[in-house]
Amino acid sequence: MGKITVIIPYSQMQAVVERTFQEQNDPGWELDIIFATGVREIARRRDFSTDVVVARGVTAAALKRLMGDTPVVDMPVSGYDILRAVKACQQRFAATKIAIVGSQDMIYGAKSIEDIMDIKLAVVEVREEDDAEQSIRNIKNSGVDIVIGGVMSTQIAERLGLKTVFIETGREAIYHALREAKRVARVRRQEQERSEQFRTILDYSTEGIITVDAAGAINLVNAAAMKITGLSGEAVGLAVDKLLPQLGLSRVLASGRAELGEVETVNGQQVAVNRVPIIIRGQAVGAVATFQPVADIQALEGKIRQKIYKRGLVARLTFDDILGDSPAIRQTIAIAREFSKVNSNVLITGETGTGKEIFAQSIHNASSRRKGPFVAVNCAALPENLLESELFGYAEGAFTGAARGGKMGLFELAHGGTIFLDEISEISPKLQGRLLRVLQEREIMRLGDDRVIPVDVRIIAATNRDLYQMMQAGLFRQDLYYRVDVLKLVLPPLRERQEDIIPLMQHFLKLYCLRSNRPVKEIGPDAQAMLRRYHWPGNVRELRNIAERLAVLASGPVIGARDIAAVLTGETGRRKAINETAEPAAALAGANDVDLNRAILLKALEEADYHYGRAAARLGISRTTLWRRLKQYQVGE
């Protein structure tokens, strides 16, 4: 627990102190005993390193002034100790005038002994060791011939020719002094721990902290406050209004009311400030300002969002992951790289399976937002009400089943980064309105809440539908269209990348053969010709699927045309497209091809909200046939 140093004025006292200390039986305490009769002697003999000092009389009084932060406990001289000394004086000397000399603690109550013992006493208080000799000379000149006191007092009296009686400290006083010393040491240790905790909190707080007294004078400035404001420790004691009037602490002192969440400009930067008065018994006796740069708060908010919701918020793909060396794909990548250099919204269009999310991730990872989150959401995968709560979040109690504390929306999670809205064409008119507000105001409001939350998000949208035609048909808001379609990236379909078909197939075939622990297969000339003739309505995604089927189903080391035909069996119109090589264009129409005119196609598209799959189903044809017919009539080009 600690160390106790006891200063004893006479050697016989050591045994009593040691025995009393052992009887108290307090584990963890260390006892150190020093024999000395004065402060000078103590200073010469020992450099103190202790938790508490126990001394008596004038020595204790002097040590209290000299020991600084180390507490000093008086070993009191009890009334019993003085009575014993006076009685010994009566027995040893036939004295008529007796003086009791010592510190205030030693002589307290000594005058009352006159009445008890019917004796005349002179009581003299000695505060300083240097004053003791003159005080005792004065006593001698007044006719006193016996001095009762401590070691120092009796030594001086004997040197001046006076008789002396030494006041010994009884065991009771030693017992209580040791108990008090342990209590004082414990309290001091607790205060030191609290003080160190407080100092550590102040020094390592990321918030600036400045406190003032009732007059507005600064009495504390922590390290963060010095860094933010440019002040130094010399500001302590100066008026806060002269140095930092923006903090408004004098106003808080006058009003007694806290002011929270204010934004001020301090030292050339915006800071969020909280001002709080210190109230005692209804009076403001001081005030505290805590503040932090707004930029730091935003950066910390982004880190917290990422750590809490790290899953799914990372873009893992880059432009290096986009396969292909055809002029069409190289040009598309070059355009996308330029788009990554700015913060404008991007609309990626292209048929299904062309790799819209790969391009979105690549643009994000090549942009200045690469360290921020990447949040992807498929707008067609969720019903309207669920999509709304996912995008914008909700407050606690916003609807039945809402989580306690509410939920952060995807736009909040994407703060400082990018949000990828895939199949944006499927968003309902209601959500289109809310999305437009985000793009215009750069702020969102959670469902069931009235608090506006600013967001810094770049939007990359994607669709395989013609948003312009949807806008003309009234299915997509015109104002939202022009907000989304700032930078347009059109991804080429695989059939327009003839040079990439075979290299891509070889790449994915090797990948899936290795994954399934099968020998790597080659693609024969007839199979290559068939793959080039194929229309690829599913683009690269479909090519990957076919490569995986071939890796599993093709038996020989070389893949031929029959292997290709086998994996395509079951797809409407595809087998005929491969077998009828003489008339590939006609073959692509498939068995369900009918005589369709432009008006019928447009009507079916309109009724299906320009969704190719649903329109094809209405007409009873394949999606490939629909696409071919639309191209023939130059619809959507």
XYZ file of C-alpha atoms in Angstrom:
637
model
C 0.000 0.000 0.000
C 2.804 2.456 0.785
C 5.695 3.595 2.950
C 5.503 5.367 6.346
C 8.537 7.284 7.659
C 8.501 7.984 11.410
C 10.836 10.627 12.851
C 11.659 9.719 16.481
C 13.353 12.230 18.823
C 14.785 9.635 21.241
C 16.082 6.104 20.676
C 13.851 4.378 23.252
C 10.851 5.288 21.141
C 11.910 3.004 18.243
C 10.942 -0.244 19.944
C 7.491 1.118 20.831
C 6.881 2.291 17.244
C 7.994 -1.036 15.732
C 5.899 -3.086 18.139
C 2.798 -0.932 17.583
C 3.264 -1.134 13.810
C 3.478 -4.937 13.931
C 0.408 -5.189 16.159
C -1.680 -3.275 13.588
C -0.851 -6.038 11.081
C -1.602 -4.163 7.848
C 0.013 -6.060 4.931
C 1.558 -3.966 2.184
C 2.828 -1.174 4.412
C 6.546 -0.482 4.866
C 7.940 1.227 7.992
C 11.021 3.456 7.963
C 12.313 4.981 11.231
C 14.695 7.950 11.423
C 16.253 9.090 14.718
C 16.713 12.873 14.632
C 16.243 15.812 16.990
C 15.801 18.582 14.423
C 14.856 19.360 10.858
C 18.409 20.268 9.847
C 19.636 16.919 11.060
C 16.898 15.156 9.090
C 17.786 17.043 5.919
C 21.444 16.096 6.285
C 20.788 12.423 6.948
C 18.052 11.356 4.580
C 16.602 12.193 1.162
C 12.927 11.422 1.600
C 11.128 9.015 -0.692
C 8.003 8.116 1.188
C 4.213 8.290 1.086
C 3.733 9.950 4.475
C 5.884 11.282 7.361
C 5.016 10.967 11.054
C 6.728 13.406 13.449
C 5.923 15.350 16.586
C 6.126 18.808 17.962
C 8.221 21.526 16.358
C 9.798 18.958 14.007
C 6.378 18.084 12.551
C 5.460 21.777 12.162
C 8.714 22.492 10.303
C 8.444 19.430 8.066
C 4.951 20.476 6.957
C 6.496 23.585 5.441
C 9.486 21.797 3.930
C 8.096 18.506 2.588
C 6.087 19.973 -0.294
C 3.485 17.454 -1.569
C 4.405 14.738 0.946
C 1.878 14.798 3.812
C 3.129 15.099 7.425
C 1.084 13.634 10.290
C 1.546 14.960 13.841
C 2.266 12.423 16.525
C 0.222 14.161 19.189
C 1.312 14.631 22.787
C -1.705 13.593 24.777
C -2.858 15.079 28.065
C -1.719 11.867 29.743
C 1.799 12.421 28.413
C 1.913 15.969 29.852
C 0.440 14.830 33.177
C 3.102 12.155 33.467
C 5.826 14.732 32.747
C 4.438 17.233 35.299
C 4.168 14.529 37.952
C 7.735 13.441 37.290
C 8.797 17.082 37.670
C 7.100 17.317 41.056
C 8.700 14.111 42.254
C 12.210 14.956 41.099
C 12.362 18.705 41.840
C 10.906 20.948 44.453
C 10.051 23.513 41.787
C 7.849 26.536 42.229
C 7.884 27.799 38.631
C 7.511 25.307 35.750
C 7.268 26.061 31.986
C 5.864 23.781 29.312
C 7.517 24.586 25.971
C 6.537 23.125 22.622
C 4.454 23.337 19.480
C 0.781 24.180 19.565
C -0.175 20.491 19.402
C 2.073 19.663 22.354
C 0.913 22.411 24.707
C -2.774 22.396 23.799
C -4.794 22.105 27.024
C -1.717 22.332 29.260
C -3.097 25.326 31.213
C -5.975 23.235 32.507
C -3.457 21.093 34.376
C -2.895 24.053 36.780
C -6.362 23.560 38.257
C -6.158 19.773 38.362
C -2.733 19.554 40.074
C -2.756 22.895 41.947
C 0.448 24.023 40.291
C 1.637 27.191 38.539
C 2.576 26.598 34.846
C 3.942 28.885 32.142
C 2.929 27.650 28.686
C 5.133 28.816 25.788
C 4.424 27.980 22.148
C 7.437 27.536 19.835
C 6.736 27.613 16.089
C 10.235 27.767 14.652
C 13.363 25.904 15.674
C 15.323 29.159 15.427
C 12.905 30.921 17.852
C 13.140 28.260 20.557
C 16.370 29.475 22.222
C 15.221 33.076 22.646
C 11.858 31.919 23.987
C 13.561 29.755 26.629
C 15.956 32.615 27.568
C 12.912 34.757 28.187
C 11.426 32.032 30.388
C 14.628 31.811 32.446
C 14.701 35.572 32.913
C 11.156 35.443 34.237
C 12.244 33.138 37.057
C 11.315 29.739 35.669
C 13.792 27.082 36.741
C 12.311 23.912 35.195
C 11.332 23.317 31.534
C 9.059 20.516 30.374
C 9.175 19.879 26.609
C 10.432 17.896 23.693
C 13.977 16.989 22.699
C 14.907 20.309 21.164
C 13.375 22.407 23.954
C 14.978 20.406 26.774
C 18.402 20.412 25.044
C 18.347 24.220 24.764
C 17.093 24.592 28.371
C 19.872 22.358 29.713
C 22.453 24.393 27.799
C 21.079 27.529 29.480
C 21.383 25.927 32.938
C 17.759 24.993 33.507
C 16.428 21.746 34.869
C 14.352 19.749 32.339
C 11.794 16.976 32.116
C 11.301 15.308 28.703
C 7.758 14.614 27.498
C 7.689 11.075 26.174
C 5.092 9.978 23.638
C 2.855 7.235 24.895
C 1.899 4.108 23.014
C -1.663 5.386 22.515
C -0.458 8.434 20.604
C 1.867 6.308 18.447
C -0.975 3.905 17.647
C -3.330 6.684 16.511
C -0.574 8.472 14.598
C 0.207 5.351 12.546
C -3.485 4.799 11.850
C -3.892 8.409 10.725
C -0.767 8.186 8.550
C -2.180 5.182 6.698
C -5.498 6.930 6.167
C -3.802 10.065 4.856
C -1.577 8.012 2.530
C -4.584 6.143 1.116
C -6.495 9.369 0.488
C -3.421 10.941 -1.118
C -2.943 7.904 -3.358
C -6.595 8.075 -4.449
C -6.280 11.797 -5.149
C -3.114 11.205 -7.170
C -4.861 8.481 -9.212
C -7.850 10.734 -9.888
C -5.559 13.615 -10.745
C -3.555 11.427 -13.138
C -6.747 10.111 -14.732
C -8.003 13.657 -15.174
C -4.661 14.799 -16.625
C -4.565 11.850 -19.042
C -8.137 12.532 -20.175
C -7.271 16.161 -20.811
C -3.972 15.454 -22.585
C -5.271 12.699 -24.839
C -8.722 14.059 -25.565
C -9.189 14.858 -29.244
C -11.468 17.713 -28.193
C -10.082 21.068 -27.173
C -11.004 21.947 -23.574
C -10.781 25.411 -22.011
C -12.155 26.289 -18.566
C -12.561 29.727 -17.001
C -13.363 31.010 -13.512
C -16.267 33.259 -12.549
C -14.362 36.338 -13.793
C -13.739 34.776 -17.223
C -10.036 34.152 -16.624
C -8.638 30.979 -18.208
C -7.568 28.386 -15.654
C -7.099 25.347 -17.878
C -6.125 24.725 -21.510
C -5.493 21.153 -22.702
C -3.082 20.061 -25.450
C -5.808 19.694 -28.088
C -7.076 23.222 -27.366
C -3.548 24.608 -27.786
C -3.212 22.857 -31.139
C -6.593 24.053 -32.438
C -6.436 27.649 -31.162
C -2.696 28.318 -31.285
C -2.650 29.287 -27.583
C 0.100 28.229 -25.176
C 0.171 27.440 -21.480
C 0.883 31.118 -20.827
C -2.782 31.831 -21.600
C -3.725 30.611 -18.103
C -4.821 33.615 -16.028
C -5.713 35.771 -19.031
C -9.223 36.889 -20.003
C -10.810 34.444 -22.425
C -12.815 37.195 -24.155
C -9.624 38.938 -25.260
C -8.031 35.764 -26.645
C -11.011 33.767 -27.934
C -14.230 35.813 -27.948
C -15.720 33.290 -30.418
C -16.038 30.717 -27.631
C -18.722 32.860 -25.977
C -17.854 31.736 -22.435
C -18.630 35.133 -20.876
C -22.144 34.887 -22.332
C -22.598 31.457 -20.738
C -21.295 32.797 -17.407
C -23.861 35.590 -17.518
C -26.834 33.473 -18.616
C -26.016 30.266 -16.744
C -27.362 28.278 -19.710
C -25.513 25.718 -21.812
C -25.079 26.246 -25.561
C -24.456 23.034 -27.482
C -23.507 22.203 -31.055
C -22.626 25.723 -32.221
C -20.254 26.169 -35.170
C -17.659 28.952 -34.908
C -14.496 29.948 -36.772
C -11.408 29.645 -34.572
C -7.865 30.144 -35.811
C -9.041 30.028 -39.435
C -11.006 26.785 -39.201
C -14.587 25.828 -38.431
C -15.067 24.128 -35.072
C -18.083 22.624 -33.329
C -18.349 24.187 -29.850
C -20.176 23.168 -26.663
C -20.344 25.786 -23.887
C -21.444 24.722 -20.407
C -21.567 26.762 -17.176
C -20.283 25.324 -13.872
C -23.104 25.885 -11.385
C -22.712 25.656 -7.599
C -25.694 26.539 -5.393
C -27.391 28.303 -8.250
C -24.408 30.496 -9.117
C -22.135 30.221 -12.160
C -18.625 29.861 -10.725
C -16.987 29.048 -14.046
C -17.565 27.659 -17.514
C -16.171 24.996 -19.831
C -15.843 25.059 -23.613
C -15.188 21.871 -25.561
C -14.572 22.102 -29.270
C -13.351 20.088 -32.238
C -12.643 20.935 -35.898
C -15.607 20.088 -38.116
C -13.256 18.409 -40.601
C -12.009 16.041 -37.878
C -15.570 15.161 -36.885
C -16.462 14.332 -40.478
C -13.336 12.205 -40.933
C -14.003 10.350 -37.677
C -17.640 9.819 -38.650
C -16.533 8.203 -41.897
C -14.123 5.876 -40.074
C -16.781 4.861 -37.571
C -19.282 4.140 -40.334
C -16.761 1.975 -42.120
C -15.775 0.033 -39.011
C -19.349 -0.607 -37.906
C -20.660 -1.530 -41.350
C -17.492 -2.723 -43.032
C -19.075 -5.710 -44.732
C -20.149 -4.902 -48.276
C -18.740 -1.373 -48.249
C -15.488 -2.078 -50.047
C -14.893 -1.925 -53.791
C -12.485 -4.762 -54.599
C -12.290 -4.476 -58.397
C -10.204 -2.090 -60.499
C -9.709 -1.384 -64.192
C -7.023 -4.093 -64.205
C -9.750 -6.661 -63.510
C -11.642 -5.807 -66.710
C -10.679 -8.442 -69.297
C -10.466 -7.820 -73.015
C -8.258 -6.094 -75.563
C -10.723 -5.146 -78.277
C -10.887 -1.506 -79.439
C -14.438 -1.229 -78.055
C -13.522 -2.232 -74.497
C -10.248 -0.273 -74.518
C -12.097 2.886 -75.500
C -14.738 2.296 -72.812
C -12.054 1.854 -70.132
C -10.313 5.051 -71.289
C -13.563 7.011 -70.951
C -14.242 5.488 -67.513
C -10.744 6.482 -66.332
C -11.495 10.083 -67.272
C -14.783 9.895 -65.361
C -12.890 8.728 -62.252
C -10.943 12.015 -62.148
C -14.036 14.071 -61.329
C -16.899 13.848 -58.812
C -19.808 14.156 -61.257
C -22.591 11.553 -61.232
C -22.220 8.709 -63.743
C -24.860 6.707 -65.593
C -23.652 3.320 -66.866
C -25.839 1.738 -69.525
C -25.510 -1.593 -71.210
C -27.151 -4.942 -71.664
C -27.329 -7.421 -68.837
C -24.034 -9.146 -68.120
C -21.775 -6.462 -69.612
C -20.094 -5.715 -66.261
C -21.719 -2.517 -65.035
C -20.751 -3.054 -61.369
C -17.142 -3.879 -62.298
C -16.899 -0.511 -64.033
C -18.595 1.226 -61.069
C -16.096 -0.267 -58.602
C -13.197 0.562 -60.915
C -14.278 4.213 -61.235
C -14.570 4.447 -57.432
C -11.148 2.878 -56.814
C -9.475 5.208 -59.303
C -11.152 8.316 -57.845
C -10.282 10.616 -54.950
C -12.979 8.767 -52.953
C -11.116 5.463 -53.036
C -10.560 5.501 -49.250
C -14.268 6.036 -48.633
C -16.997 3.380 -48.635
C -18.508 1.817 -51.755
C -22.155 0.882 -51.227
C -23.967 -1.145 -53.893
C -27.723 -1.653 -53.959
C -29.904 -3.418 -56.527
C -32.980 -1.205 -56.847
C -34.987 -3.972 -58.533
C -34.357 -6.565 -55.826
C -36.404 -4.884 -53.050
C -40.029 -3.751 -52.815
C -40.615 0.011 -52.663
C -41.132 0.386 -48.889
C -38.152 -1.779 -48.020
C -35.919 -0.048 -50.567
C -36.885 3.337 -49.117
C -35.908 2.337 -45.571
C -32.677 0.770 -46.828
C -31.646 3.851 -48.784
C -32.631 6.526 -46.272
C -32.751 4.674 -42.937
C -35.419 5.150 -40.299
C -35.902 6.553 -36.809
C -36.913 4.473 -33.802
C -40.646 3.786 -33.880
C -41.001 4.881 -37.520
C -43.096 1.785 -38.243
C -44.086 -1.523 -36.691
C -41.012 -3.699 -36.328
C -38.518 -0.817 -36.556
C -35.318 -1.614 -34.675
C -34.601 0.144 -31.367
C -32.502 3.216 -31.949
C -33.448 3.302 -35.634
C -31.193 2.352 -38.513
C -28.640 4.150 -40.634
C -29.477 4.247 -44.341
C -27.197 3.342 -47.243
C -26.724 6.988 -48.200
C -25.385 7.712 -44.693
C -23.108 4.688 -44.886
C -21.773 5.892 -48.238
C -20.826 9.310 -46.801
C -17.459 10.331 -48.193
C -17.589 7.595 -50.822
C -19.742 6.242 -53.641
C -23.194 4.656 -53.823
C -23.931 2.387 -56.785
C -27.618 2.268 -57.714
C -27.978 -0.724 -60.016
C -31.160 -0.966 -62.114
C -32.122 2.604 -61.226
C -34.857 2.401 -63.852
C -36.894 0.194 -61.476
C -37.233 2.881 -58.779
C -40.833 3.997 -58.211
C -41.922 7.615 -58.889
C -42.151 8.267 -55.119
C -38.572 7.191 -54.514
C -37.443 9.073 -57.602
C -38.625 12.253 -55.838
C -36.672 11.460 -52.674
C -33.586 10.564 -54.694
C -33.815 13.876 -56.537
C -33.723 15.722 -53.205
C -30.532 13.926 -52.236
C -28.912 14.921 -55.515
C -30.067 18.542 -55.222
C -29.629 19.247 -51.498
C -26.935 16.694 -50.588
C -28.927 15.749 -47.493
C -31.296 13.001 -46.405
C -34.005 12.547 -43.806
C -34.661 9.189 -42.185
C -38.170 7.730 -42.261
C -40.163 8.930 -39.271
C -37.587 11.592 -38.381
C -37.481 15.368 -38.797
C -33.708 15.699 -38.595
C -31.828 16.554 -41.786
C -28.506 14.731 -42.226
C -25.987 16.145 -44.724
C -24.243 13.569 -46.918
C -21.300 13.753 -49.293
C -21.918 10.961 -51.783
C -21.098 10.375 -55.443
C -23.814 8.483 -57.301
C -23.059 5.937 -60.004
C -26.252 4.571 -61.488
C -26.706 1.700 -63.923
C -29.498 0.368 -66.088
C -30.056 -1.966 -69.028
C -33.122 0.032 -70.116
C -33.432 3.208 -72.155
C -33.968 5.909 -69.523
C -34.476 8.561 -72.184
C -37.431 6.690 -73.708
C -38.782 6.034 -70.208
C -38.542 9.756 -69.495
C -40.429 10.583 -72.715
C -43.068 8.023 -71.783
C -43.448 9.643 -68.342
C -42.019 6.645 -66.504
C -38.884 8.392 -65.256
C -38.702 11.940 -63.890
C -37.137 14.376 -66.297
C -35.364 16.388 -63.557
C -33.928 13.194 -62.053
C -32.829 11.924 -65.473
C -30.725 15.001 -66.119
C -29.266 14.808 -62.612
C -28.251 11.180 -63.064
C -27.191 11.284 -66.698
C -24.307 13.763 -66.297
C -21.534 11.465 -67.486
C -22.789 8.521 -69.549
C -20.758 5.361 -69.993
C -22.133 2.931 -72.607
C -20.760 -0.607 -72.220
C -20.401 -2.526 -75.493
C -22.148 -5.918 -75.740
C -19.942 -8.963 -76.228
C -21.048 -9.432 -79.855
C -19.410 -6.072 -80.596
C -16.184 -7.310 -79.042
C -15.486 -10.215 -81.395
C -11.748 -10.091 -80.646
C -12.431 -10.731 -76.938
C -14.764 -13.750 -77.168
C -12.152 -16.512 -77.525
C -9.573 -15.015 -75.073
C -12.330 -14.546 -72.486
C -13.581 -18.112 -72.988
C -10.036 -19.482 -72.658
C -9.468 -17.464 -69.486
C -12.658 -18.565 -67.732
C -12.391 -22.174 -68.978
C -8.927 -22.464 -67.459
C -10.147 -20.870 -64.235
C -13.053 -23.295 -63.777
C -11.023 -26.354 -64.824
C -8.479 -25.577 -62.106
C -11.201 -24.911 -59.537
C -12.849 -28.263 -60.230
C -9.489 -30.134 -60.295
C -9.892 -31.084 -63.966
C -7.339 -30.941 -66.810
C -7.312 -27.641 -68.654
C -9.129 -28.035 -71.991
C -8.455 -26.440 -75.346
C -11.073 -24.923 -77.647
C -11.109 -26.439 -81.141
C -11.422 -24.373 -84.349
C -15.011 -25.427 -85.007
C -15.977 -24.541 -81.428
C -14.280 -21.150 -81.755
C -16.192 -20.425 -84.968
C -19.450 -21.358 -83.268
C -18.690 -19.139 -80.257
C -17.977 -16.187 -82.564
C -21.278 -16.696 -84.434
C -23.292 -16.859 -81.259
C -25.290 -13.719 -80.405
C -24.432 -13.657 -76.613
C -27.615 -12.069 -75.232
C -26.241 -12.599 -71.707
C -22.845 -11.123 -72.644
C -19.802 -11.808 -70.406
C -21.947 -13.217 -67.587
C -23.406 -15.784 -69.975
C -19.930 -16.568 -71.344
C -18.713 -17.304 -67.806
C -21.623 -19.640 -67.205
C -20.944 -21.515 -70.430
C -17.237 -21.774 -69.549
C -18.143 -23.303 -66.183
C -20.503 -25.815 -67.867
C -17.823 -26.789 -70.380
C -15.272 -27.290 -67.598
C -17.623 -29.770 -65.927
C -19.386 -31.456 -68.860
C -16.894 -31.587 -71.765
C -15.145 -34.971 -71.635
C -12.261 -34.687 -74.081
C -9.138 -32.527 -73.932
C -10.336 -30.471 -76.914
C -13.743 -28.798 -76.917
C -15.629 -29.108 -80.225
C -18.796 -27.703 -81.741
C -20.880 -30.554 -80.284
C -19.703 -29.643 -76.775
C -20.775 -26.056 -77.353
C -24.157 -27.148 -78.720
C -24.684 -29.418 -75.698
C -24.212 -26.696 -73.137
C -26.496 -24.340 -75.049
C -29.365 -26.886 -75.348
C -32.530 -25.691 -73.663
C -32.066 -21.977 -74.364
C -34.898 -20.722 -76.617
C -33.664 -20.283 -80.162
C -29.998 -20.894 -79.328
C -29.595 -24.419 -80.651
C -31.070 -23.432 -83.971
C -28.829 -20.352 -84.032
C -25.773 -22.580 -83.734
C -26.827 -25.389 -86.068
C -28.058 -23.218 -88.927
C -24.715 -21.683 -89.691
C -25.639 -20.878 -93.287
C -28.195 -18.270 -92.264
C -27.121 -17.015 -88.850
C -29.152 -13.835 -88.990
C -32.394 -15.687 -89.743
C -31.525 -18.383 -87.243
C -31.276 -15.880 -84.446
C -34.994 -15.209 -84.796
C -35.661 -18.720 -83.413
C -38.608 -21.022 -83.738
C -40.959 -18.514 -82.125
C -40.229 -15.704 -84.598
C -43.381 -13.988 -85.944
C -44.104 -11.130 -88.237
C -43.882 -8.188 -85.872
C -44.129 -4.562 -86.962
C -42.725 -1.490 -85.250
C -46.034 -0.431 -83.669
C -46.564 -3.835 -82.019
C -43.022 -3.814 -80.593
C -43.355 -0.298 -79.159
C -46.767 -1.081 -77.651
C -45.394 -4.210 -75.956
C -42.406 -2.263 -74.621
C -44.630 0.492 -73.273
C -46.941 -2.006 -71.543
C -43.884 -3.722 -70.020
C -42.391 -0.406 -68.826
C -39.591 -0.875 -71.353
C -38.399 -4.066 -69.677
C -37.087 -6.298 -72.517
C -37.731 -9.577 -70.716
C -41.371 -8.803 -69.890
C -42.011 -7.348 -73.355
C -40.630 -10.483 -75.022
C -42.828 -12.666 -72.807
C -45.920 -10.646 -73.816
C -45.096 -11.177 -77.500
C -44.329 -14.880 -77.015
C -40.812 -14.543 -78.431
C -37.322 -14.792 -77.032
C -35.507 -11.768 -75.719
C -32.926 -12.245 -78.479
C -35.600 -12.077 -81.164
C -37.027 -8.928 -79.573
C -33.625 -7.327 -79.524
C -33.020 -8.253 -83.215
C -36.388 -6.860 -84.286
C -35.817 -3.611 -82.351
C -32.467 -3.202 -84.025
C -34.039 -3.885 -87.413
C -36.545 -1.059 -86.837
C -33.811 1.129 -85.268
C -35.714 1.369 -81.969
C -33.559 2.457 -78.985
C -30.556 3.381 -81.142
